[in-house]
Amino acid sequence: MRISVVIPAFNEEKLIAATLEAIGEALNGFRRRGWETEVVVCDNNSTDRTPDLARRAGAKVVFEPINQIGRARNTGASASTGEWLVFVDADSRPTVALFDAVARAIESGRVIGGGSTVRLDGGGFAIRLVTEIWNCTSRCFRWMAGSFIFVERTAFERVGGFNLALFAAEEIDLSKRLKPLARETGRRLAILHSAPLLTSARKASLYSTREILGFALRGLIRPQATVQSRDACMPWYDGRR
């Protein structure tokens, strides 16, 4: 078995080293089974030291000039060689326990892919409440959080990877497209919850309450138009870090 960890990264010099260090340790969840592993960082047109820091940490670095998270994930996946893909955001830190849970899901033969519940490394009560609401929604509807996705390569390629029409919510779209294939093959999507992914709460400090509420309101009123516009999805693309 070979596992490819794919990390999309746009101007992540503040966090990429810590993320890669955590992933390096977490990979023991696969290696102790004798599985091969690789780490691929897709530099999504960064203007800082992100690619240099990733290479220094031992990752394979590929370049995607068009600034779009789904496109960066697809480019990283295309450059990888694993039978299973694990997508991790550059501001997240998985653990050995989480990767071990992924390995057990793969070994079961009953899972086509899945995700994990998340916990934040900061933020106030409101942010933690929203996170818990998301975790419940994720488990109920089997929607994968973009910060952590694992999927069988053949299934990922069969559904066409991430939707390039979307600048946000591409992980929910992928979840929806994988479900019919899972049913067809007698498997399912799994949302793991025994070892939640630790991810950054930085958006809570980088953006004002007004900006966050404005984005949420636009998403509620015009969801499709919002997720199809890079400008409308500013928390991911305006470069604030």
XYZ file of C-alpha atoms in Angstrom:
241
model
C 0.000 0.000 0.000
C 1.205 3.513 -0.817
C -0.301 6.660 0.701
C 0.135 10.149 -0.752
C -0.428 13.161 1.504
C -1.282 16.201 -0.626
C -1.129 19.734 0.807
C -2.371 22.792 -1.129
C -0.391 25.830 0.008
C -0.752 29.539 -0.783
C 1.543 31.872 1.192
C 1.787 29.517 4.167
C 5.328 30.254 5.354
C 4.102 30.885 8.919
C 2.529 27.446 9.336
C 3.812 25.029 6.683
C 6.867 23.884 8.684
C 4.768 22.960 11.727
C 2.214 21.215 9.513
C 4.890 19.142 7.772
C 6.519 18.270 11.080
C 3.177 17.041 12.437
C 2.500 15.067 9.252
C 5.970 13.513 9.405
C 5.158 12.147 12.854
C 1.578 11.183 11.938
C 2.817 9.098 8.993
C 3.984 6.501 11.503
C 0.339 5.442 11.610
C 0.895 4.128 8.067
C 4.579 3.213 8.194
C 4.238 0.821 11.101
C 1.994 -1.223 8.833
C 4.761 -1.371 6.260
C 2.992 1.062 3.936
C 4.940 3.455 1.738
C 4.269 7.178 2.039
C 5.005 10.437 0.258
C 4.207 14.085 0.934
C 3.366 16.408 -1.970
C 2.989 20.154 -1.436
C 1.289 22.071 -4.236
C 2.593 25.627 -4.220
C -0.461 27.555 -5.382
C 1.395 30.613 -6.721
C 2.875 31.675 -3.372
C 4.878 34.893 -3.130
C 6.629 33.957 0.117
C 8.989 31.155 1.234
C 6.340 28.418 1.274
C 7.906 26.209 -1.444
C 11.426 26.588 -0.043
C 10.315 25.626 3.460
C 8.393 22.640 2.093
C 11.429 21.370 0.160
C 13.623 21.871 3.213
C 11.208 19.659 5.179
C 11.581 16.898 2.589
C 8.308 17.296 0.704
C 7.950 16.991 -3.040
C 6.873 20.428 -4.301
C 4.829 21.017 -7.461
C 3.497 24.306 -8.823
C -0.026 25.378 -9.740
C -0.203 28.950 -11.119
C -3.987 29.403 -10.917
C -4.971 30.342 -7.378
C -7.766 27.905 -6.518
C -7.824 25.361 -3.694
C -9.538 22.562 -5.614
C -7.217 23.041 -8.584
C -4.159 22.932 -6.287
C -5.402 19.702 -4.736
C -5.979 18.189 -8.184
C -2.497 19.224 -9.327
C -0.913 17.742 -6.222
C -2.882 14.524 -6.653
C -1.795 14.256 -10.306
C 1.841 14.484 -9.218
C 1.423 11.816 -6.537
C 1.719 8.043 -6.839
C -0.312 6.655 -3.946
C -3.214 4.236 -4.139
C -4.924 6.391 -1.514
C -4.833 10.176 -1.267
C -4.924 12.149 1.971
C -5.564 15.886 1.522
C -4.478 18.036 4.473
C -4.694 21.822 4.631
C -1.467 23.713 5.277
C -2.769 25.123 8.566
C -3.754 21.746 10.057
C -1.863 19.224 12.179
C -2.975 15.580 12.021
C -1.822 13.069 14.620
C -0.637 9.467 14.571
C -4.011 8.524 16.055
C -5.868 10.145 13.153
C -3.712 8.489 10.486
C -4.070 5.188 12.335
C -7.865 5.613 12.173
C -7.576 6.267 8.417
C -5.479 3.115 8.023
C -8.060 1.027 9.888
C -10.828 2.423 7.648
C -8.815 1.503 4.539
C -8.048 -1.968 5.912
C -11.736 -2.607 6.556
C -12.453 -2.599 2.813
C -15.809 -0.946 3.525
C -14.796 2.671 2.915
C -14.253 4.569 -0.339
C -13.040 7.693 1.443
C -13.943 10.104 4.190
C -12.905 12.876 6.492
C -12.580 13.807 10.140
C -14.222 15.986 12.700
C -12.126 19.033 13.577
C -11.089 21.064 16.586
C -9.593 24.549 16.540
C -6.363 25.720 18.150
C -8.017 28.920 19.344
C -11.059 31.133 18.890
C -13.836 32.143 21.236
C -17.119 30.533 22.207
C -18.917 31.475 18.978
C -16.202 29.947 16.800
C -16.152 26.754 18.868
C -19.954 26.558 18.651
C -19.894 26.890 14.863
C -17.227 24.177 14.742
C -19.361 21.788 16.784
C -22.370 22.492 14.560
C -20.203 21.694 11.539
C -18.934 18.472 13.151
C -22.498 17.310 13.759
C -23.532 18.250 10.218
C -20.471 16.512 8.777
C -21.208 13.254 10.584
C -24.921 13.381 9.843
C -24.636 14.049 6.093
C -21.195 12.445 5.653
C -19.740 15.665 4.267
C -15.957 15.820 4.382
C -14.245 18.891 5.814
C -11.816 20.384 3.308
C -9.045 20.500 5.891
C -8.835 16.682 5.900
C -9.981 14.258 3.212
C -8.876 10.714 2.441
C -10.037 8.936 -0.702
C -9.156 5.980 -2.872
C -7.341 7.266 -5.958
C -9.415 5.280 -8.445
C -12.631 6.675 -6.936
C -11.237 10.220 -6.901
C -10.257 9.976 -10.550
C -13.515 8.314 -11.555
C -15.600 11.239 -10.261
C -13.213 13.763 -11.834
C -11.481 15.097 -8.717
C -12.388 18.480 -7.274
C -14.822 20.643 -9.216
C -12.899 23.488 -10.872
C -16.022 25.653 -11.068
C -15.923 26.084 -7.276
C -13.704 28.306 -5.132
C -15.230 27.090 -1.856
C -17.384 24.166 -0.677
C -15.583 21.932 -3.188
C -15.210 19.296 -0.457
C -19.002 19.084 0.003
C -19.424 18.799 -3.760
C -16.859 15.964 -3.823
C -18.666 14.228 -0.950
C -21.935 14.332 -2.879
C -20.340 12.953 -6.049
C -18.568 10.131 -4.212
C -21.694 8.839 -2.446
C -23.349 7.232 -5.521
C -20.061 5.542 -6.396
C -19.736 4.311 -2.815
C -23.207 2.775 -2.989
C -22.422 1.244 -6.372
C -19.347 -0.481 -4.945
C -20.969 -1.490 -1.659
C -18.933 0.941 0.415
C -19.459 4.257 2.166
C -17.919 7.569 3.188
C -16.681 7.622 6.780
C -16.329 10.696 9.000
C -13.782 9.737 11.653
C -14.210 11.232 15.105
C -11.947 9.366 17.520
C -8.991 11.721 16.900
C -10.266 15.091 15.565
C -8.008 17.098 13.278
C -6.398 20.128 14.905
C -6.689 23.101 12.582
C -6.020 26.821 12.803
C -8.591 29.321 14.051
C -6.699 32.170 12.394
C -9.653 33.406 10.296
C -11.344 34.446 13.523
C -8.528 36.932 14.173
C -7.697 37.876 10.580
C -11.262 38.873 9.678
C -13.697 41.123 11.482
C -17.105 39.921 12.626
C -18.611 42.161 9.945
C -16.549 40.511 7.204
C -17.353 36.995 8.378
C -21.072 37.738 8.684
C -21.058 39.435 5.279
C -19.540 36.368 3.650
C -22.004 34.077 5.444
C -24.958 36.234 4.376
C -23.862 36.226 0.737
C -23.489 32.473 0.929
C -27.004 32.073 2.266
C -28.628 34.420 -0.246
C -26.679 33.358 -3.338
C -24.831 30.136 -2.452
C -23.964 28.992 -5.970
C -22.832 32.401 -7.179
C -20.745 32.878 -4.033
C -18.794 29.622 -4.221
C -18.169 30.131 -7.949
C -16.476 33.500 -7.416
C -12.895 33.861 -6.189
C -13.556 37.450 -5.108
C -16.623 36.435 -3.098
C -14.594 33.746 -1.299
C -12.078 36.267 0.045
C -11.203 34.409 3.309
C -9.378 31.822 1.189
C -7.949 33.999 -1.585
C -7.154 37.536 -0.461
C -3.756 36.511 0.929
C -4.282 37.512 4.561
C -2.139 35.260 6.712
